[in-house]
Coordinates of C-alpha atoms in Angstrom, one line a residue:
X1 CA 6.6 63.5 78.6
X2 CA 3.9 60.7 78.8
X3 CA 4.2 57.1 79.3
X4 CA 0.8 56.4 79.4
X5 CA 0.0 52.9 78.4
X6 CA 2.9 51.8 78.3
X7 CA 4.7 48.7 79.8
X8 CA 7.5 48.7 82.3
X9 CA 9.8 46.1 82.2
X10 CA 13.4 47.2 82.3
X11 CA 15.4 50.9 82.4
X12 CA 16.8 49.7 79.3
X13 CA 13.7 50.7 77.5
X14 CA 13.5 54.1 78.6
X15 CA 15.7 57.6 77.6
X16 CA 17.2 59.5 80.2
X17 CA 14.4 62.0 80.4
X18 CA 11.5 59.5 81.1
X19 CA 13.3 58.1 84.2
X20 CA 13.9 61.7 85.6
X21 CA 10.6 62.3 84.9
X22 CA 9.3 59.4 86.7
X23 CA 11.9 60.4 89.8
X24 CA 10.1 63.8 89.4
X25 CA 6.7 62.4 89.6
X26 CA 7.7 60.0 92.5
X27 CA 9.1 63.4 94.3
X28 CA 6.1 64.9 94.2
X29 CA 4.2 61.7 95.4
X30 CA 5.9 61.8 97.9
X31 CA 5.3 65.1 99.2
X32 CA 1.2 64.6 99.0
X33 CA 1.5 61.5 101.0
X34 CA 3.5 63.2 103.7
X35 CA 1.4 66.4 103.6
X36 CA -1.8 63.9 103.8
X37 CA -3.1 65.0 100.4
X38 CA -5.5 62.6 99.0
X39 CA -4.2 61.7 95.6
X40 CA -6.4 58.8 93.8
X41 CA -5.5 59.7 90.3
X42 CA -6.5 55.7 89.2
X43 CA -9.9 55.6 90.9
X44 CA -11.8 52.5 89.9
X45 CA -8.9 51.0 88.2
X46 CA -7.8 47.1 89.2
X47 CA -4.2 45.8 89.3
X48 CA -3.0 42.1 89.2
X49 CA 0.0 41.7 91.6
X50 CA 1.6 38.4 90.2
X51 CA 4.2 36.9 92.6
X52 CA 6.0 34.1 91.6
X53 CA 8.6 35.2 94.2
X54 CA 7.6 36.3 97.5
X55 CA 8.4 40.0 98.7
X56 CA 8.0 42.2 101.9
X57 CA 8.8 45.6 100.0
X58 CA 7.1 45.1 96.7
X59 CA 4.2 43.7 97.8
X60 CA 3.6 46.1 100.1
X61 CA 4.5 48.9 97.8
X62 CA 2.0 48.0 95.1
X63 CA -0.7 47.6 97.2
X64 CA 0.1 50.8 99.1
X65 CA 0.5 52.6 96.5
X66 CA -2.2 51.3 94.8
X67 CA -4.8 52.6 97.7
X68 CA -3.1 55.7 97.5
X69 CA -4.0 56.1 93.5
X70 CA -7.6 54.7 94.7
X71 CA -6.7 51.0 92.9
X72 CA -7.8 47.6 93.6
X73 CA -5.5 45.0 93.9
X74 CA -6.1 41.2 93.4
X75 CA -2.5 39.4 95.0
X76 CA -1.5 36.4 92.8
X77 CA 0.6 34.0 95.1
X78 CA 2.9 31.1 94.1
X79 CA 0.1 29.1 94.4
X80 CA -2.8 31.5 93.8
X81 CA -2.5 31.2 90.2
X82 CA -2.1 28.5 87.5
X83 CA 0.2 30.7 85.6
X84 CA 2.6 28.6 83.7
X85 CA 1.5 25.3 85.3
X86 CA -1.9 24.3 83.8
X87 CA -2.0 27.8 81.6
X88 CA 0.5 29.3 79.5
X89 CA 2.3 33.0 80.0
X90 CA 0.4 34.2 76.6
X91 CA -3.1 33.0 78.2
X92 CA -2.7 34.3 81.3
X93 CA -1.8 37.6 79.7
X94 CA -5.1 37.9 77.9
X95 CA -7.4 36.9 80.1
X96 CA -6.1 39.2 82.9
X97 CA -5.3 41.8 80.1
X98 CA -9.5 41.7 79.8
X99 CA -9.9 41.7 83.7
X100 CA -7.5 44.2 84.8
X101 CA -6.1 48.2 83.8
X102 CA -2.6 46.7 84.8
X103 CA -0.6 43.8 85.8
X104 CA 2.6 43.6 88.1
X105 CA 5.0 40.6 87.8
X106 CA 7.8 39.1 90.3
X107 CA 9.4 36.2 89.2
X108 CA 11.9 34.7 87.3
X109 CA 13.1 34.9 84.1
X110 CA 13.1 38.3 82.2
X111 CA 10.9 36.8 79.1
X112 CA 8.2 36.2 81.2
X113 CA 7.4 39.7 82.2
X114 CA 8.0 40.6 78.2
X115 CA 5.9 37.7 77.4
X116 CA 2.9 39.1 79.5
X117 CA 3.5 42.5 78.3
X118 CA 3.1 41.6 74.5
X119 CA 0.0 39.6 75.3
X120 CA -1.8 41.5 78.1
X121 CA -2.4 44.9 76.1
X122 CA -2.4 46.9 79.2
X123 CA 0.7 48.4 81.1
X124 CA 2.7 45.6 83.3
X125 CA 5.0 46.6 85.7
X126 CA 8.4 44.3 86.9
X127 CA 8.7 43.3 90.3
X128 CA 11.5 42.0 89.4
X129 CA 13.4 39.7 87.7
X130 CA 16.4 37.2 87.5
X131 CA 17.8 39.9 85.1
X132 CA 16.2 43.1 86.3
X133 CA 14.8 45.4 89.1
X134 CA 13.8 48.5 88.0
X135 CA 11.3 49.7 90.4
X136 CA 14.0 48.9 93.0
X137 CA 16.9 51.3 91.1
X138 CA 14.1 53.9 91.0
X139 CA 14.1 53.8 95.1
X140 CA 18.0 54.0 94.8
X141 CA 18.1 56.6 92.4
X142 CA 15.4 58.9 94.3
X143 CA 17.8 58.2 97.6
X144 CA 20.5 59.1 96.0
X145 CA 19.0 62.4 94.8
X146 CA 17.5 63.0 98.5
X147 CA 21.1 62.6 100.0
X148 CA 23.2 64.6 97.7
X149 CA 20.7 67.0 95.8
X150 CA 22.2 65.5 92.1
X151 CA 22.8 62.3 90.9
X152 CA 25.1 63.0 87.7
X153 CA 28.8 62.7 88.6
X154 CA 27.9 60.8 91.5
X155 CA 30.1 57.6 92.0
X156 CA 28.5 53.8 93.4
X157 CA 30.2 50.9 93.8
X158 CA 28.4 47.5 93.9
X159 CA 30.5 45.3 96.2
X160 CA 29.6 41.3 96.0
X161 CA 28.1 39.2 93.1
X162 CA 27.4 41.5 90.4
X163 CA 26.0 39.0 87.8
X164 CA 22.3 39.3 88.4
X165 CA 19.2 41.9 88.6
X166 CA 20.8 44.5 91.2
X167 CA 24.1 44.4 89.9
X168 CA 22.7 44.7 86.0
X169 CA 20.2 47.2 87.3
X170 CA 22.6 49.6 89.0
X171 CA 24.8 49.3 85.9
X172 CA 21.8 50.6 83.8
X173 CA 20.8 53.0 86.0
X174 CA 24.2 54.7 86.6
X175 CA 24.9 54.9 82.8
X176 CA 21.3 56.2 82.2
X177 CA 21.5 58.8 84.3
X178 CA 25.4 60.0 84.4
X179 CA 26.6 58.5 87.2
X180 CA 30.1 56.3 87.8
X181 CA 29.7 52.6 88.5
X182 CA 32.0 50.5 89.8
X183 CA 31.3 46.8 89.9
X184 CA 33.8 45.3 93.3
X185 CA 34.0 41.7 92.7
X186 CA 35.9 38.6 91.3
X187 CA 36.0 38.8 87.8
X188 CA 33.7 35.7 87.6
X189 CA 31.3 37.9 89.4
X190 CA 31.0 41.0 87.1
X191 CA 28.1 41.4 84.9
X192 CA 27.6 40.1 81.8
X193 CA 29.4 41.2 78.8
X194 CA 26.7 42.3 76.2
X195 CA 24.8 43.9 79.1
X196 CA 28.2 45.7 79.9
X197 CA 28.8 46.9 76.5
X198 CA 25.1 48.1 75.7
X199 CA 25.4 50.1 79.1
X200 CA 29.5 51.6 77.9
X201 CA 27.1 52.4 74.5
X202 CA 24.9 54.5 77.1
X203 CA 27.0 56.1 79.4
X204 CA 29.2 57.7 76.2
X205 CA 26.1 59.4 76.0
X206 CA 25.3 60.7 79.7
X207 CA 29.3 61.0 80.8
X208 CA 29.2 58.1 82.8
X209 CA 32.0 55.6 83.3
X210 CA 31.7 52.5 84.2
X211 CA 34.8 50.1 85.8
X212 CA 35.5 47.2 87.3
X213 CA 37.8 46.3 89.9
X214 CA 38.6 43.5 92.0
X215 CA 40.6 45.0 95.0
X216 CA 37.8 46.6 97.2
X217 CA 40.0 49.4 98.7
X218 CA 41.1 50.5 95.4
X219 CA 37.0 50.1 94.2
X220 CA 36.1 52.4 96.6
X221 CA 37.9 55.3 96.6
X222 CA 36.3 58.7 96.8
X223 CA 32.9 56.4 96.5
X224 CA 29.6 58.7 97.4
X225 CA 27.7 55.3 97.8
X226 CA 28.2 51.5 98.7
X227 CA 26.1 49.4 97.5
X228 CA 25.8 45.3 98.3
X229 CA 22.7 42.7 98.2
X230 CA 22.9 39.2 99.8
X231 CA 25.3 36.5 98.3
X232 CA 22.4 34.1 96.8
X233 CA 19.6 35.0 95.3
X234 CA 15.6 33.6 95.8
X235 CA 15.6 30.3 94.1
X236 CA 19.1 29.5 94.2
X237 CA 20.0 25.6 95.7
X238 CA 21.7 25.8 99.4
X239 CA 24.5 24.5 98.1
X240 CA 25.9 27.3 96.2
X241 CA 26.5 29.1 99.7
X242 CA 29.9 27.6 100.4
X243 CA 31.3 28.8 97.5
X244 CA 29.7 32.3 97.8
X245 CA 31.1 32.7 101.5
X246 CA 34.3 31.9 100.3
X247 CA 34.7 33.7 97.3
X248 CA 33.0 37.4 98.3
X249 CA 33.8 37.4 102.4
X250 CA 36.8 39.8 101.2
X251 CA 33.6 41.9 99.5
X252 CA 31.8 42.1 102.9
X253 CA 30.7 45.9 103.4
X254 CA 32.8 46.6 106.4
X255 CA 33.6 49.7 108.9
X256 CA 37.2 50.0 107.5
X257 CA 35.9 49.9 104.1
X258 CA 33.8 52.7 104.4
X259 CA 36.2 55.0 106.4
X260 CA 38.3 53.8 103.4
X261 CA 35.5 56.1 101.0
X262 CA 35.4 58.6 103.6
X263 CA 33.4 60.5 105.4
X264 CA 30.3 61.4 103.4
X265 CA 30.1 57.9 101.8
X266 CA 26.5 56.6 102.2
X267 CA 25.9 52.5 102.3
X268 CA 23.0 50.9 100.4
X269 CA 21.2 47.5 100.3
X270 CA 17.9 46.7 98.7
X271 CA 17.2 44.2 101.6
X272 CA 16.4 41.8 102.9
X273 CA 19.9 42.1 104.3
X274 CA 22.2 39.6 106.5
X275 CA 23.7 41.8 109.3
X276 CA 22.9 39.5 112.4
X277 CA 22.1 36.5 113.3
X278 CA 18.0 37.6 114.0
X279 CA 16.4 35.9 111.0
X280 CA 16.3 31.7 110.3
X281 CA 18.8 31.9 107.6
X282 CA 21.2 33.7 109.3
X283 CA 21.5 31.2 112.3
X284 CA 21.5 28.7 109.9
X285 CA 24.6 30.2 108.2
X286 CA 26.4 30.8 111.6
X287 CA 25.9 27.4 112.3
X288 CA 27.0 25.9 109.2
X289 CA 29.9 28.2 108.9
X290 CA 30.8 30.5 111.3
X291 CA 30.0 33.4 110.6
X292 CA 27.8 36.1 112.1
X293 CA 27.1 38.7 108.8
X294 CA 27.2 38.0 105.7
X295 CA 27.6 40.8 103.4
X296 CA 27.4 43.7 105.6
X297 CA 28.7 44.2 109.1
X298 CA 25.8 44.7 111.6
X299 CA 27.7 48.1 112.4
X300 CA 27.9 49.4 109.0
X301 CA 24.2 48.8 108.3
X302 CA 23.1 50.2 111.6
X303 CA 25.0 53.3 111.9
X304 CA 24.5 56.7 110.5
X305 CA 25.8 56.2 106.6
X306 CA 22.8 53.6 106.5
X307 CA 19.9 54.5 103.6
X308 CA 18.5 51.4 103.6
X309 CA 15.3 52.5 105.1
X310 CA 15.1 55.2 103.3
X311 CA 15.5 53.2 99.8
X312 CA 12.4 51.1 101.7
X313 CA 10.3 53.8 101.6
X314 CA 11.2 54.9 98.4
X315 CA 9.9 52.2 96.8
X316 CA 6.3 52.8 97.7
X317 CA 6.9 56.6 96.3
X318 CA 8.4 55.3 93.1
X319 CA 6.2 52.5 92.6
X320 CA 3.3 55.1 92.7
X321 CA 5.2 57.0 90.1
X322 CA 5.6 54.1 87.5
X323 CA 1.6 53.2 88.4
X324 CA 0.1 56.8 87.7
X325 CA 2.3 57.5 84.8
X326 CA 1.5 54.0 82.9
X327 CA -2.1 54.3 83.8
X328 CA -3.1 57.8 83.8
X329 CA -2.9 60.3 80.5
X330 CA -0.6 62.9 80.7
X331 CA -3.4 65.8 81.4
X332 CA -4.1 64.3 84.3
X333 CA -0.2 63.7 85.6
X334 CA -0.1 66.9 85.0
X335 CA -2.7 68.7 87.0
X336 CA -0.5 67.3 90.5

């Protein structure tokens, strides 16, 4: 199994055997950094971190990882670049391409990253888009395993809007790799169609189902995992917040929900979440409209069924995982 060189942008582009490989290669990642084994398999390598959309977990994933594999990084701000302002995607590509051994990207749209990817000739990595998050369902995926020792057969259900990168993500993910998905929402709040039908294509494939419901107590029967991510996404206007409050408050992740999965049910969230009223946002909200959570109950995400700090640290393992393996030939991998 080698990946080396190449780009990674979506799941979509990889089999079923490369992403358990790289779940594979993030478990035993994980294990030297615990253990305190040096592991700087990229020594001397530079990365480009290209953030276009701020983050607390993937920034401080790639860099982390990064020192781990003995990388430099170079952190591309919003305003610490002139990419797409004064220089096209296709010249930033190749110029960095020539300055760095790899090139992260966390933005917007999906042909952006696949733009810099043609262009760059060196692996690039997704951050994440409007469409995807891939290093993100990594995490997820390696929780998953680490919770219930097997992921095939296992059954998620994405509660809320389901229309952009988590809810497309999961989708992929789940078919990829056997398990059921359930998308919990309106129906005006369910993936996209063509996504949806390239994912039934893959889960005939790897035995997974995939449904759709809109009644959440229904949805969540015999669930093994909950999963939810906050009603608007980075770059969306204010003003679309009425209309999300209204429409996905029945979706809110809630005690009685997830007695209503039962006992072993695990709840997910790739954060930042809206549980309280601690951050500016959520005051705001509470103030505008009420309401002291958004979509999960401060009781749910603190209490024992809560992952979400464990998919947090996940990402750093995972993140290594995509890094070494896109940057490192396969004798090399191999010798962990």
């Amino acid at each position: 199994m080698s990946l080396y060189k190449k780009s990674f942008l979506k799941l979509l582009d990889l089999t079923t055997d490369e992403i358990t490989y790289l779940l594979a290669l993030s478990e035993k990642f994980k294990a030297l950094k615990k253990s305190g084994v040096p592991h700087r398999l990229c020594e001397g390598k530079s990365a480009a971190l290209i953030f276009e959309k701020t983050s607390t977990r993937t920034r401080c994933a790639f860099e982390v990882a990064a020192n781990d594999l003995g990388m430099h990084t170079v952190y591309l701000s919003p305003d610490g670049s002139q990419i797409g302002k004064k220089e096209s995607i296709k010249d930033t590509a190749r110029v960095l391409g020539r300055m760095f051994d790899g090139i992260e990207y966390r933005g917007f749209g999906q042909d952006t990253v696949e733009e810099l990817a043609e262009y760059a000739k060196v692996p690039v990595w997704n951050g994440l888009t409007n469409e995807f998050h891939p290093t993100q369902i990594l995490a997820d995926m390696l929780t998953i395993k680490e919770k219930f020792g097997e992921l095939k057969g296992k059954k998620l259900v994405y509660t809320g809007d389901a229309r952009y990168n988590m809810g497309n993500s999961l989708m992929v993910g789940c078919a990829k790799l056997g398990m059921n998905f359930v998308a919990c929402a309106p129906e005006a709040y369910f993936p996209d169609k063509k996504l949806t039908n390239i994912c039934k294509a893959e889960a005939e494939m790897t035995g997974a189902e995939i449904s759709f419901v809109t009644e959440p107590y229904i949805a969540v029967e015999d669930a093994d995992v909950i999963y939810t991510d906050v009603w608007v996404s980075m770059g969306e206007p204010d003003g679309v917040w009425a209309k999300r409050i209204k429409d996905l408050t029945p979706y809110r992740v809630t005690e009685d929900l997830m007695s209503a999965a039962g006992e072993n049910c695990i709840f997910m969230h790739c954060l930042p979440a809206f549980h309280d009223l601690k951050t500016t946002i959520g005051q705001k909200i509470y103030e505008k409209y009420g309401i002291s959570c958004m979509e999960v109950t401060d009781g749910v995400f603190e209490s024992p069924a809560s992952a979400v700090f464990d998919e947090a640290e996940n990402r750093l393992h995972t993140i290594k995982a995509v890094m070494a393996a896109t940057l490192c030939p396969p004798d090399i991998i191999e010798k962990l």
